[in-house]
Tab-separated table of C-alpha atoms and ligand atoms in Angstrom:
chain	number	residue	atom	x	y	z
A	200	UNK	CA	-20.775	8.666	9.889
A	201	UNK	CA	-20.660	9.295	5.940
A	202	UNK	CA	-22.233	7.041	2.950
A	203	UNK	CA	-20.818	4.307	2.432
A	204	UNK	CA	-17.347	5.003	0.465
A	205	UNK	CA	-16.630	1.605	-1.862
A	206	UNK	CA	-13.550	0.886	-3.356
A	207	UNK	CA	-15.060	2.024	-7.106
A	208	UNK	CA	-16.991	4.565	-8.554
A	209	UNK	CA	-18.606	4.413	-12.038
A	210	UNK	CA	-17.524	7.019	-13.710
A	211	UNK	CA	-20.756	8.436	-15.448
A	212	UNK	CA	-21.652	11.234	-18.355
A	213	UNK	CA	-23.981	13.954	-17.930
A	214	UNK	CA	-27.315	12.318	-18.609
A	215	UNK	CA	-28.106	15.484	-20.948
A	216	UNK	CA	-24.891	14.607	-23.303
A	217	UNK	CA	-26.189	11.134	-23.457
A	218	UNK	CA	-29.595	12.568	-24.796
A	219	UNK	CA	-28.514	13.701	-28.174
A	220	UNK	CA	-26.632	10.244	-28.513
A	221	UNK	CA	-29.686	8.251	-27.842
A	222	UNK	CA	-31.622	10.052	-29.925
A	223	UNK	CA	-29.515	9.195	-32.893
A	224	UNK	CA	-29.747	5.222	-32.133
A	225	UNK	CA	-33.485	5.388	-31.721
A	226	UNK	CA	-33.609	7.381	-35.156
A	227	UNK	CA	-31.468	5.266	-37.078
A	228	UNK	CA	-32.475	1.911	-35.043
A	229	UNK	CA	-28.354	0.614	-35.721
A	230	UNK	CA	-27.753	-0.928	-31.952
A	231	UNK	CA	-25.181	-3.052	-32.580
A	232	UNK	CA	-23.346	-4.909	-35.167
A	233	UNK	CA	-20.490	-2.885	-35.689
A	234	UNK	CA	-22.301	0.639	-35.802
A	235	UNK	CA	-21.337	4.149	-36.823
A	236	UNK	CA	-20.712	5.294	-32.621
A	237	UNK	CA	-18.268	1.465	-32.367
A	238	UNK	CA	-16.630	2.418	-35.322
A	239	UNK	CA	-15.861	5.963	-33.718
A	240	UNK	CA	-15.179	4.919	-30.209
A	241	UNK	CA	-12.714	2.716	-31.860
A	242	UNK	CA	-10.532	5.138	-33.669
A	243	UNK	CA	-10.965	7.323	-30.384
A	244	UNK	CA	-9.148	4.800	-28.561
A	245	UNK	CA	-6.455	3.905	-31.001
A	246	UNK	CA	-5.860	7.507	-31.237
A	247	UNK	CA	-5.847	7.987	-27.147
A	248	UNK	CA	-4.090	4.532	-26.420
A	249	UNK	CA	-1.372	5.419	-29.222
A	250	UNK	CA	-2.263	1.970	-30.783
A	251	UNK	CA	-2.341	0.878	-34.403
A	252	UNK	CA	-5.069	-1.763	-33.926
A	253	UNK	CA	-8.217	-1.298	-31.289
A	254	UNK	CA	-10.920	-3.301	-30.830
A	255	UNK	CA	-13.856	-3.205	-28.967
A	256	UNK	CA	-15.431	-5.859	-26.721
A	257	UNK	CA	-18.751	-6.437	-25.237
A	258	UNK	CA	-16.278	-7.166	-21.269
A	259	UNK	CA	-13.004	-7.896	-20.699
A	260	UNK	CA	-13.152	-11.463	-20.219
A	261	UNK	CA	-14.542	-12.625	-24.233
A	262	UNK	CA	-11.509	-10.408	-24.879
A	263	UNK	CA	-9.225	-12.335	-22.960
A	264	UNK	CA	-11.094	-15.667	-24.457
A	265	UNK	CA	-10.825	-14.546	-28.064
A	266	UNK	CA	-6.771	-12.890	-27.601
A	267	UNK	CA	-5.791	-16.231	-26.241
A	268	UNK	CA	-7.690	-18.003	-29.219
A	269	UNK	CA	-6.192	-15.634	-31.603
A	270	UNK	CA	-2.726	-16.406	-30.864
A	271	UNK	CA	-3.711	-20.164	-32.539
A	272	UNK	CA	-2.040	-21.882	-29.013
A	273	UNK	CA	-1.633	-25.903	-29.210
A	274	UNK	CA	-4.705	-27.150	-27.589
A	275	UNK	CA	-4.057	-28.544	-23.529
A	276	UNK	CA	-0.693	-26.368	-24.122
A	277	UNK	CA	0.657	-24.564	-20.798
A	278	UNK	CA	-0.081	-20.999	-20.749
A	279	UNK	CA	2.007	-18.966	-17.663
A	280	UNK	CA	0.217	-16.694	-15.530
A	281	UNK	CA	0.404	-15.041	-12.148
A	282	UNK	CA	-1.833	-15.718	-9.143
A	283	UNK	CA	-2.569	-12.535	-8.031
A	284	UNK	CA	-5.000	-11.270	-10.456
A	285	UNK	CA	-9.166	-11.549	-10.685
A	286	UNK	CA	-10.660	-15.057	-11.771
A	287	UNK	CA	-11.318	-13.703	-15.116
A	288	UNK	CA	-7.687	-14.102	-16.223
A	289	UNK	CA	-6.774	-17.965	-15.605
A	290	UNK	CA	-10.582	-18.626	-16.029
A	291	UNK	CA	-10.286	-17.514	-19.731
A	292	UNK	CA	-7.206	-19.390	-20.432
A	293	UNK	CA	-8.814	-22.652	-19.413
A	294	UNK	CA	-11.753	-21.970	-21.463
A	295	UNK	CA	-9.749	-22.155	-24.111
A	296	UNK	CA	-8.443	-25.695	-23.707
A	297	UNK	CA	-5.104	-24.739	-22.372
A	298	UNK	CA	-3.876	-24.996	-18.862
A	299	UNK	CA	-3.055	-22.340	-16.458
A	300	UNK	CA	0.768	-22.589	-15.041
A	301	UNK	CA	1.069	-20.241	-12.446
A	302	UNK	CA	4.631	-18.291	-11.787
A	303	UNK	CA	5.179	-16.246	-8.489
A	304	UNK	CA	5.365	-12.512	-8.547
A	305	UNK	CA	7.998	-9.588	-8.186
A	306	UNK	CA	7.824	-8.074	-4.691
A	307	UNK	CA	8.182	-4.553	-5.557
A	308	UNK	CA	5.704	-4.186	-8.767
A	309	UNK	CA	3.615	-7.650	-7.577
A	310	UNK	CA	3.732	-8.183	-11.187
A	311	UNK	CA	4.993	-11.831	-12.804
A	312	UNK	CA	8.586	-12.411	-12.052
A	313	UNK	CA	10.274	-13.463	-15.360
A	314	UNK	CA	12.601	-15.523	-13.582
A	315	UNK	CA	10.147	-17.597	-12.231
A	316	UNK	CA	8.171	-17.862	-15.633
A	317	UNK	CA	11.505	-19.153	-16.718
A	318	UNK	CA	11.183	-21.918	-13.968
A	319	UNK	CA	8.161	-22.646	-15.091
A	320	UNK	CA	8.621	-23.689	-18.938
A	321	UNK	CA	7.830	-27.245	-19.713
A	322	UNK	CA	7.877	-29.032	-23.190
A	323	UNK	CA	3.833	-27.880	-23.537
A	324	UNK	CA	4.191	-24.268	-22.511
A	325	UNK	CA	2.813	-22.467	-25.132
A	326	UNK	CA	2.762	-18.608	-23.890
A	327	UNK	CA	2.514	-15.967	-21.396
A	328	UNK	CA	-0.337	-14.175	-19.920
A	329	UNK	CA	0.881	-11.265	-17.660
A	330	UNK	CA	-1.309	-9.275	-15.923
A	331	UNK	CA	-0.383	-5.674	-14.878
A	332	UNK	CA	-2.019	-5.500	-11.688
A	333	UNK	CA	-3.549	-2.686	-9.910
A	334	UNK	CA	-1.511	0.030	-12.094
A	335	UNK	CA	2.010	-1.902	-11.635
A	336	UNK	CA	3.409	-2.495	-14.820
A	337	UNK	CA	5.051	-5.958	-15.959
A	338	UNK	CA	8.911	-6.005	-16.434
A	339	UNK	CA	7.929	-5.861	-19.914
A	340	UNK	CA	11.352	-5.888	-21.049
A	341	UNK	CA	12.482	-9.143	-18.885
A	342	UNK	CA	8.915	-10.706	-19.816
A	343	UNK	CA	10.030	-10.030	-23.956
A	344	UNK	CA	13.180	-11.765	-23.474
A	345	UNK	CA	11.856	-15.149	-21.605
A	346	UNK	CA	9.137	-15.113	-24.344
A	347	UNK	CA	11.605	-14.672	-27.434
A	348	UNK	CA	13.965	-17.172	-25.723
A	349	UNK	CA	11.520	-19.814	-26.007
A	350	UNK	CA	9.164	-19.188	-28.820
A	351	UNK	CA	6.264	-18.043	-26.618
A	352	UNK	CA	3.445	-15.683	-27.512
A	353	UNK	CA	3.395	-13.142	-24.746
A	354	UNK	CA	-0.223	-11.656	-23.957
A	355	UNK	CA	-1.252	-8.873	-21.591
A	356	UNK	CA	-4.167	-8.621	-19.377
A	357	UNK	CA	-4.009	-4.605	-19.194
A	358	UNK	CA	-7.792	-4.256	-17.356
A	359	UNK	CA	-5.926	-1.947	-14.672
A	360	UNK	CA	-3.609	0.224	-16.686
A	361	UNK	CA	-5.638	2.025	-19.416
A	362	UNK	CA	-3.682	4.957	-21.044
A	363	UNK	CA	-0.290	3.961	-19.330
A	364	UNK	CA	3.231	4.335	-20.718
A	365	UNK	CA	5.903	3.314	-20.015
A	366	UNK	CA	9.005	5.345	-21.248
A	367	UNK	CA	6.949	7.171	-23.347
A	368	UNK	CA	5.692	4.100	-25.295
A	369	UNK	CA	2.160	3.134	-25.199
A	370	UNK	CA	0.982	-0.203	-22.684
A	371	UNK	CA	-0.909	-1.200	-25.386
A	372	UNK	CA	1.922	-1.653	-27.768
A	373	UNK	CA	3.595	-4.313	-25.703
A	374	UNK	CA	3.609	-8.434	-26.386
A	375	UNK	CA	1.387	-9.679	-29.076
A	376	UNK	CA	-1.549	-8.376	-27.749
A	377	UNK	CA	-3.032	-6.915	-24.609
A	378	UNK	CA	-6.624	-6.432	-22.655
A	379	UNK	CA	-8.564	-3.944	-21.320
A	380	UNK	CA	-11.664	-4.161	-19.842
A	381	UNK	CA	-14.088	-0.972	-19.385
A	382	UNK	CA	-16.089	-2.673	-16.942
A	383	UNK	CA	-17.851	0.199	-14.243
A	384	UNK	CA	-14.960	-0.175	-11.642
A	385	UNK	CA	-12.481	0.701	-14.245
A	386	UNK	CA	-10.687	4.192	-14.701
A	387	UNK	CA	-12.169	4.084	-18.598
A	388	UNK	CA	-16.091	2.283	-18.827
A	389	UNK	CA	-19.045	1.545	-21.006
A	390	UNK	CA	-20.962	-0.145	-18.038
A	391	UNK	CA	-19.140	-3.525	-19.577
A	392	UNK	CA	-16.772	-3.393	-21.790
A	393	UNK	CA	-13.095	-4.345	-22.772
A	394	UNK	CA	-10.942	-4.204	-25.759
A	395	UNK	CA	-7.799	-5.996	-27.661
A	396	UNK	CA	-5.206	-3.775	-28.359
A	397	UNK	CA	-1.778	-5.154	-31.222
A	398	UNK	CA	0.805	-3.339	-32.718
A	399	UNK	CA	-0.511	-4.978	-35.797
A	400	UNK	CA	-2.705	-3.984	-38.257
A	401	UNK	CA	-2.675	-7.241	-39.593
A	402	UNK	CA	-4.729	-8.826	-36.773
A	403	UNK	CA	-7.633	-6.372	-37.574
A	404	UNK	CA	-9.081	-8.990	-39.517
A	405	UNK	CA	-8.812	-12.241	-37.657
A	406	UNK	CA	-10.053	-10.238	-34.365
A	407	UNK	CA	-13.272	-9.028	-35.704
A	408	UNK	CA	-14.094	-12.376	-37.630
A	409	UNK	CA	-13.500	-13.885	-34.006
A	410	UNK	CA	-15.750	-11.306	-32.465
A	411	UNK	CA	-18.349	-11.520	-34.966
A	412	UNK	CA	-19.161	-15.464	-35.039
A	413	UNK	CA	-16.407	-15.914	-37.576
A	414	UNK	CA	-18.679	-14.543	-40.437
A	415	UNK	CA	-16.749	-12.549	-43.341
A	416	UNK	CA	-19.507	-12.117	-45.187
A	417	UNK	CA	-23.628	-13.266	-46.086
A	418	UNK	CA	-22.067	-16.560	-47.671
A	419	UNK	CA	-19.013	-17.450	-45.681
A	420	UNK	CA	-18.001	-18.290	-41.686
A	421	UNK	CA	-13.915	-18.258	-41.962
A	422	UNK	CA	-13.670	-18.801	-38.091
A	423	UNK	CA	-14.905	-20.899	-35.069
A	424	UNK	CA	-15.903	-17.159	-33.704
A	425	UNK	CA	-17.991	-15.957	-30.671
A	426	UNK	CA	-20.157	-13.328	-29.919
A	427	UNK	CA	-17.990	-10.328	-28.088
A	428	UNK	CA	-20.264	-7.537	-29.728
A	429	UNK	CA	-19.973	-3.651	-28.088
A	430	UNK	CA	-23.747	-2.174	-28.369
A	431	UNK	CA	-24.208	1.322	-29.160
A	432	UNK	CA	-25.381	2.418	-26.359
A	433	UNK	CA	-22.362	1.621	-24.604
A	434	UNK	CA	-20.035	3.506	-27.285
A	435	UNK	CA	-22.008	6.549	-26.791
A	436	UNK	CA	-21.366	6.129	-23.008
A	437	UNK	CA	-17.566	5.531	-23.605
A	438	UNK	CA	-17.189	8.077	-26.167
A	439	UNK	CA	-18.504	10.433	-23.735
A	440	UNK	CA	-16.761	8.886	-20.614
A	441	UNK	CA	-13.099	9.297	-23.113
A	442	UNK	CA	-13.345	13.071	-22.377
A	443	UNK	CA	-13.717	12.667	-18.874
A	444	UNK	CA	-10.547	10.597	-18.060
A	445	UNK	CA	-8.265	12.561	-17.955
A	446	UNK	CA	-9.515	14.687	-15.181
A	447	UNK	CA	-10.314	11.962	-13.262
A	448	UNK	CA	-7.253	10.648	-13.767
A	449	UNK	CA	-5.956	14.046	-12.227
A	450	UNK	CA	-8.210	13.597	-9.135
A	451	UNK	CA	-6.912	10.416	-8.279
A	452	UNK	CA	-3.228	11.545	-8.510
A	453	UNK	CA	-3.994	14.384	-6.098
A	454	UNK	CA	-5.798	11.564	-3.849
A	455	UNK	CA	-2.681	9.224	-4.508
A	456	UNK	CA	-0.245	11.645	-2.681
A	457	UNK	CA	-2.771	12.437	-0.309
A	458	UNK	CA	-2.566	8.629	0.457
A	459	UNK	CA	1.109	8.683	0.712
A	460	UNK	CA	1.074	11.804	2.658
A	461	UNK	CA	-1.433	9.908	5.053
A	462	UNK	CA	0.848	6.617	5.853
A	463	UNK	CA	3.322	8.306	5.907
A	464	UNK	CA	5.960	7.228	8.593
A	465	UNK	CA	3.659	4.350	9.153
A	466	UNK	CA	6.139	1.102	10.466
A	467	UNK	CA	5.113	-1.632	8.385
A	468	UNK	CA	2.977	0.190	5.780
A	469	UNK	CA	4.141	0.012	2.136
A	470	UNK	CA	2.690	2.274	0.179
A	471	UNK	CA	2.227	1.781	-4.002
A	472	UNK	CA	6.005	1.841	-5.471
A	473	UNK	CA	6.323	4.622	-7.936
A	474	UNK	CA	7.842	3.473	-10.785
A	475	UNK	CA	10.246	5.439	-12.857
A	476	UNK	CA	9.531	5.832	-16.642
A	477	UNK	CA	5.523	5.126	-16.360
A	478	UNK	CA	2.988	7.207	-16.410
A	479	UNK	CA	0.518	5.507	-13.626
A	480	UNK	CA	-3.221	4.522	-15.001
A	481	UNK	CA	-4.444	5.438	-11.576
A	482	UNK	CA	-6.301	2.704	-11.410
A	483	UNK	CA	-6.179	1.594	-7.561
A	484	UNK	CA	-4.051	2.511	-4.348
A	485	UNK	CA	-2.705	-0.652	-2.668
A	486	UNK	CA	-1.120	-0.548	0.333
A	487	UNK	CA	0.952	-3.698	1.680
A	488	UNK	CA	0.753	-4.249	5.633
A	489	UNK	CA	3.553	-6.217	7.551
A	490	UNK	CA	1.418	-7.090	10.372
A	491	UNK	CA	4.819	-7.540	12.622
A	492	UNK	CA	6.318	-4.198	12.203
A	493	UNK	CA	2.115	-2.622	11.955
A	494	UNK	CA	1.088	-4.177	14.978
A	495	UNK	CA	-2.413	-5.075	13.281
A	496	UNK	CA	-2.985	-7.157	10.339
A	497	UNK	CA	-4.483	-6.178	7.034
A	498	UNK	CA	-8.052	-7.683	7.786
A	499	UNK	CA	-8.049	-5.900	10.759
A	500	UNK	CA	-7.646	-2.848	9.147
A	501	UNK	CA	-10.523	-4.010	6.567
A	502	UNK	CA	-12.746	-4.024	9.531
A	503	UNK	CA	-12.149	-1.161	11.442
A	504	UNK	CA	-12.195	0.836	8.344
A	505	UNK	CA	-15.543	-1.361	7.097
A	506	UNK	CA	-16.988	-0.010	10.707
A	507	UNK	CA	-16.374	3.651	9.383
A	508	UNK	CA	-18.388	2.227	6.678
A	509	UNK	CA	-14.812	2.339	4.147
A	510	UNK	CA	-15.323	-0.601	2.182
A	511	UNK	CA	-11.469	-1.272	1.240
A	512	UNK	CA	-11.389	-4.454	-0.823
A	513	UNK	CA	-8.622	-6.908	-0.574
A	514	UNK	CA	-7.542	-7.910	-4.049
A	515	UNK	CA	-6.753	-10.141	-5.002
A	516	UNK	CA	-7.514	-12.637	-2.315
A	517	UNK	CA	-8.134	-15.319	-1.811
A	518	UNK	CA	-5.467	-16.093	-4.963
A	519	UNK	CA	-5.962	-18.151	-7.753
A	520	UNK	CA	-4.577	-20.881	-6.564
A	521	UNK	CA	-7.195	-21.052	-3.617
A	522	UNK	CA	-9.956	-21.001	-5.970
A	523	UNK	CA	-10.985	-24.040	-6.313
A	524	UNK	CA	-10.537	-24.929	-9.892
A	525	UNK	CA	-6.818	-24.521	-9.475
A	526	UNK	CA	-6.422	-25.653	-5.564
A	527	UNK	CA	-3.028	-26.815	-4.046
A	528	UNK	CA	-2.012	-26.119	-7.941
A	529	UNK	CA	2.043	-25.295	-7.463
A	530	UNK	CA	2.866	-21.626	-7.917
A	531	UNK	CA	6.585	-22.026	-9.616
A	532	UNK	CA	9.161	-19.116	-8.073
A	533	UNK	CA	12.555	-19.107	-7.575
A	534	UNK	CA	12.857	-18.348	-3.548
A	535	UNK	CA	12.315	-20.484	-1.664
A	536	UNK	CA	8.529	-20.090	-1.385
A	537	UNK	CA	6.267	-17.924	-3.532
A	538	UNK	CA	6.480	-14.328	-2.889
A	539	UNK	CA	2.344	-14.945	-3.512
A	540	UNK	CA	1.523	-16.082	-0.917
A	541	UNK	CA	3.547	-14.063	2.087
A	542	UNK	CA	1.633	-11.141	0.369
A	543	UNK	CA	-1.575	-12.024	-0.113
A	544	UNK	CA	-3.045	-11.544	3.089
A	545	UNK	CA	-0.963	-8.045	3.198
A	546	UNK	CA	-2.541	-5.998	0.025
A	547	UNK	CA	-5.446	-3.593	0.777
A	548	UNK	CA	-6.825	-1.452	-1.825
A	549	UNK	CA	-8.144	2.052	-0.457
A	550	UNK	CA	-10.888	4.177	-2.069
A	551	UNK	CA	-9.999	5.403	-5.204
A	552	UNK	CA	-11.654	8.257	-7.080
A	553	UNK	CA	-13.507	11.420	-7.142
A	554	UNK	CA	-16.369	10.735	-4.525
A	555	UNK	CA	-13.544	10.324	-1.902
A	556	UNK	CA	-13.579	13.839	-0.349
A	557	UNK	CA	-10.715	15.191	2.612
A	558	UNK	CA	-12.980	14.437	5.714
A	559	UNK	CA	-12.983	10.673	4.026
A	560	UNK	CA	-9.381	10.174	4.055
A	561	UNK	CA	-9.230	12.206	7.543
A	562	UNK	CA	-11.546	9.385	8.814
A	563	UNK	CA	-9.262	6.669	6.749
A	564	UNK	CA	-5.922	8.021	8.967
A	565	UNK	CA	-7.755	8.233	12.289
A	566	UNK	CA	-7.832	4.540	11.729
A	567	UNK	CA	-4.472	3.859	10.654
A	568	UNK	CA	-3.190	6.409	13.247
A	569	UNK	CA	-5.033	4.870	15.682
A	570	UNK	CA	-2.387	4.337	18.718
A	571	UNK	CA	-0.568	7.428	18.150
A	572	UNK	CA	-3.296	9.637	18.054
A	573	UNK	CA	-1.480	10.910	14.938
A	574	UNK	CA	-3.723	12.066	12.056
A	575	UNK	CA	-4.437	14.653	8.718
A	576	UNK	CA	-6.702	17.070	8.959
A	577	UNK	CA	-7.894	18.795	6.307
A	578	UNK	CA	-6.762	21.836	6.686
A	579	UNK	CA	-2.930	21.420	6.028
A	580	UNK	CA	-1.495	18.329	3.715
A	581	UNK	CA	-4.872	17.764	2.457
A	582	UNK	CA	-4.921	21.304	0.824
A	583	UNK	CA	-3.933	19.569	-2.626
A	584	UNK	CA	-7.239	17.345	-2.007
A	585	UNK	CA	-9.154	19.851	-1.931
A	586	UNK	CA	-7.600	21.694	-5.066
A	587	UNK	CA	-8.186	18.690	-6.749
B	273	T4K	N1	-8.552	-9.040	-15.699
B	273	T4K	C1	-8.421	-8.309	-14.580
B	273	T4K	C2	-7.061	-8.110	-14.032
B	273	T4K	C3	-9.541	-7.733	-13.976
B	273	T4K	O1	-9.395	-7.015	-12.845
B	273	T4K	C4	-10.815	-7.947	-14.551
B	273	T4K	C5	-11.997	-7.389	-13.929
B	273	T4K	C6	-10.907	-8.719	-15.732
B	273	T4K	C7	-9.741	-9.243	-16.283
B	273	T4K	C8	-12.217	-9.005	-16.395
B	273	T4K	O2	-12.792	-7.879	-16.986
B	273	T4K	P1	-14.419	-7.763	-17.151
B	273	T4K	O3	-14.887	-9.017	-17.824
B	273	T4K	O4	-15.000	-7.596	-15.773
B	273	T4K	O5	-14.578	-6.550	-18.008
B	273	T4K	C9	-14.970	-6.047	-10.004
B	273	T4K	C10	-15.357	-6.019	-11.458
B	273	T4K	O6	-16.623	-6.617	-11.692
B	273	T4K	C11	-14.349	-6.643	-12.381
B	273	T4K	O7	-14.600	-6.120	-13.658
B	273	T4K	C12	-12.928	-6.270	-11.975
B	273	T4K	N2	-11.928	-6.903	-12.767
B	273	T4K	C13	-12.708	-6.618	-10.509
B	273	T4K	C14	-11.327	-6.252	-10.043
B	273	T4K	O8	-13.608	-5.852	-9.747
B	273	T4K	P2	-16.027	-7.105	-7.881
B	273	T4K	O9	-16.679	-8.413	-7.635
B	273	T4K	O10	-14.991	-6.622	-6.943
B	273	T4K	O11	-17.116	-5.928	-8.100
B	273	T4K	P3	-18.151	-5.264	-7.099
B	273	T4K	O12	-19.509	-5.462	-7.688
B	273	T4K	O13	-17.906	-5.727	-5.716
B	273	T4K	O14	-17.800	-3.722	-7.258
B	273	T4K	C15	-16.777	-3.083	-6.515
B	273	T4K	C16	-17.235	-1.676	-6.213
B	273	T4K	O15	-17.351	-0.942	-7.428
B	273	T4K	C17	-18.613	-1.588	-5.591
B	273	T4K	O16	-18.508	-1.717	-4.211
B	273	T4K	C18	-19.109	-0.226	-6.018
B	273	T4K	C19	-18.426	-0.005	-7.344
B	273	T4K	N3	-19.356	-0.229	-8.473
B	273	T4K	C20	-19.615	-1.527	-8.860
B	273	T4K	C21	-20.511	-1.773	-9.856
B	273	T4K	C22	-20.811	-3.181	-10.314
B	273	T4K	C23	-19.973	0.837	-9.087
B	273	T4K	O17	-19.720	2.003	-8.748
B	273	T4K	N4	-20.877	0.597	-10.095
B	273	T4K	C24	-21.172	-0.666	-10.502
B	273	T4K	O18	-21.991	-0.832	-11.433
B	273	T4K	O19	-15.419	-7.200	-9.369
C-alpha cells in the first residue's frame, strides 16, 4: 500500500527561489497594500490570461462577493446559478443581498443549461452566475444570448478553468466579469488566492476601490468596499508558481489520457467529454458512473478506492440545494426533472496531478477492473505516464 494519494496537490516553488523573494519583503518591509511583487503578479496574469483587466484577491470567494457587488445588482434581486458547484458560489451571491435561483445543468459539459436559465427568469432576476465546473466550459455563447435577451449581467465563476480558451479566445474575456480562485487545490495558487478578470479597463477602478475598503485616497472613501487584499508573500509564491503551470499542466494531460486509456471499454463509465475548440485547464478528471450498466455505484467505488488509500472526492455533492440554506429550494430545468440531481450521486473526481505516478493509476484500474480481471500495467499504455 502507497501514501495516501488525495484528490489535490499544492503545487509548490523551490523553497531556494522563494529565498531571494523573501528577502526583498523583509528589506523593504512593503507586505501588502498593493506592493511592487502584486503589482507584477498582476500584469503577469493579464499577460498569461490574455486579459485587459486582472485583479488580484486575497481567495476566490471576496472575489465572487465584490464581482457580484460590482455589477451594482437591485438588492433581494434573483441572481441564476447552477447547483453543482462548491458552497462558495451561491454562498457569495446571498451575501450580497440577492437570492440564489438555481437552473439545472447540461448533461454533456454539466455546465448551466441556458434553456433552463431561460425558465427560470422572473420579474426580479437580475443576472447570471455560471460556473465552469471541473474544466467544462459554459455554453458561453447560448449563456450571452439569454443574458442580452433580458438585460442580465452575466458573471463567471472560472475557479476551475485558469488559462482556458475557448476558440482561441481567452475564458477570462467572457460575460462581464469572471473568477478565479488560486486557492492550494487549484491548477494556478498563492496558498489562497483568487482574482477578477473584465474585458474592461474601465472597471480597474471601481474593483480596486472595492478591494481596498472603498478608499481613493488619505481624504476620501468613494465605496462601501471590503478588505480582499493579496499579501506579498503570496505574489512571490504565485509569481513563481506562473512558471510552473504550464508543465504541470502537461503532466496532467498525459495523466488525462492515461485515465481514458484506463476506463476504457468500461459499461457505464463516462469519462470527461472533450470538447472541441477549448483548450482544457486541466483542472480535475471526473468520471460519471451509471450504476445500472457499472454494476457498482459511484460511492462504492469511493470506498474501495478509499481502501487503496485513493481519496477520490465526489464533487460536488451533496448539491446546493441539499445544503441547508437552500433546502427543497426548486432547481428550474426544462425535462422533466433536473438533470442535477440523476447525476449527482454519479460524478467522481480521480487524482489529478504530478504526485500520481503509473503504479497509482495501475492500483486505480485493478479497482475499476475488478470482475474482469482486466487491468494497465505499466509497462504498455502507461508508457506516456511515465514520459510525462
Ligand atoms: N467557486 C468554485 C467553483 C470553487 O471550486 C471554489 C473553491 C470557490 C469558488 C472558492 O474559491 P476559494 O475561496 O476557495 O479560493 C477545496 C478548496 O478549499 C476550495 O478552494 C475548492 N473550491 C474546493 C473545490 O476544494 P475541500 O474542502 O475539498 O478541500 P480539502 O481541504 O479537502 O482539500 C482537498 C485536497 O487537496 C486534500 O485532500 C489535499 C489537497 N490539499 C489541500 C489543502 C488545503 C493540499 O495539497 N494542500 C492544501 O493546503 O475544498
Amino acid at each position: 500500500m502507497f501514501e495516501p494519494l488525495y484528490v489535490a496537490k499544492a503545487l509548490l516553488p523551490d523553497l531556494d527561489d522563494l529565498q531571494p523573494y523573501l528577502q526583498q519583503i523583509w528589506k523593504t518591509g512593503t507586505v501588502s497594500n498593493n506592493g511592487p511583487l502584486h503589482q507584477t503578479l498582476e500584469r503577469s496574469l493579464e499577460e498569461y490570461l490574455g486579459v485587459p483587466c486582472a485583479m488580484l484577491f486575497n481567495n476566490g470567494t471576496v472575489a465572487l462577493l465584490v464581482a457580484l457587488k460590482l455589477m451594482n445588482l437591485a438588492q433581494q434581486s434573483e441572481v441564476i446559478t447552477t447547483p453543482l458547484t462548491f458552497a462558495a458560489t451561491p454562498h457569495a451571491i446571498s451575501w450580497n443581498g440577492l437570492k440564489p435561483v438555481f437552473a439545472d445543468i447540461d448533461p454533456t459539459t454539466l455546465t448551466l443549461d441556458p434553456a433552463s436559465v431561460e425558465k427560470a427568469i422572473s420579474p426580479k432576476t437580475s443576472a447570471i452566475l455560471a460556473v465552469h465546473v471541473y474544466g467544462s466550459v459554459c455554453d458561453v455563447d447560448g449563456l450571452q444570448r439569454v443574458a442580452d435577451r433580458h438585460g442580465l449581467r452575466l458573471i463567471y465563476d472560472a475557479a476551475h478553468v485558469f488559462g482556458s480558451t475557448v476558440n482561441g479566445l481567452p475564458i477570462g474575456a467572457f460575460g462581464d466579469a469572471s473568477v478565479f480562485s488560486f486557492h492550494a487545490t487549484k491548477l494556478f495558487n498563492t496558498m489562497e488566492g483568487g482574482a477578477i478578470t473584465s474585458r474592461n479597463q474601465a472597471d480597474r477602478d471601481a474593483i480596486y476601490y472595492l478591494r481596498n475598503f472603498g478608499i481613493k485616497n488619505e481624504e476620501e472613501v468613494v465605496e462601501i468596499g471590503i478588505n480582499g487584499k493579496m499579501n506579498e508573500v503570496q505574489c512571490a509564491i504565485g509569481l513563481l508558481n506562473l512558471k510552473m503551470v504550464v508543465a504541470e499542466r502537461s503532466v496532467r494531460a498525459h495523466l488525462r489520457r492515461s485515465y481514458n486509456e484506463m476506463l476504457k471499454g468500461l459499461p457505464g463509465i463516462r469519462t470527461p467529454y472533450a470538447q472541441p475548440g477549448v483548450l482544457n485547464s486541466e483542472q480535475y478528471y471526473h468520471l460519471i458512473v451509471d450504476p445500472t450498466e457499472f454494476g457498482r455505484t459511484r460511492d462504492d467505488l469511493y470506498v474501495e478506492l478509499k481502501l487503496k488509500n485513493v481519496f477520490a472526492r465526489k464533487y460536488f455533492h451533496p448539491i446546493c440545494t441539499d445544503f441547508g440554506p437552500y433546502k427543497g429550494w426548486p432547481v428550474h430545468t426544462t425535462r422533466e426533472t433536473p438533470y442535477v440531481e440523476e447525476v449527482k450521486s454519479r460524478v467522481l473526481c480521480l487524482p489529478f496531478h504530478n504526485g500520481v505516478l503509473p503504479q497509482h493509476v495501475e492500483e486505480m484500474s485493478a479497482v475499476f477492473w475488478r470482475e474482469t480481471g482486466r487491468h494497465l500495467h505499466p509497462g504498455d499504455s502507461l508508457a506516456h505516464l511515465e514520459r510525462g
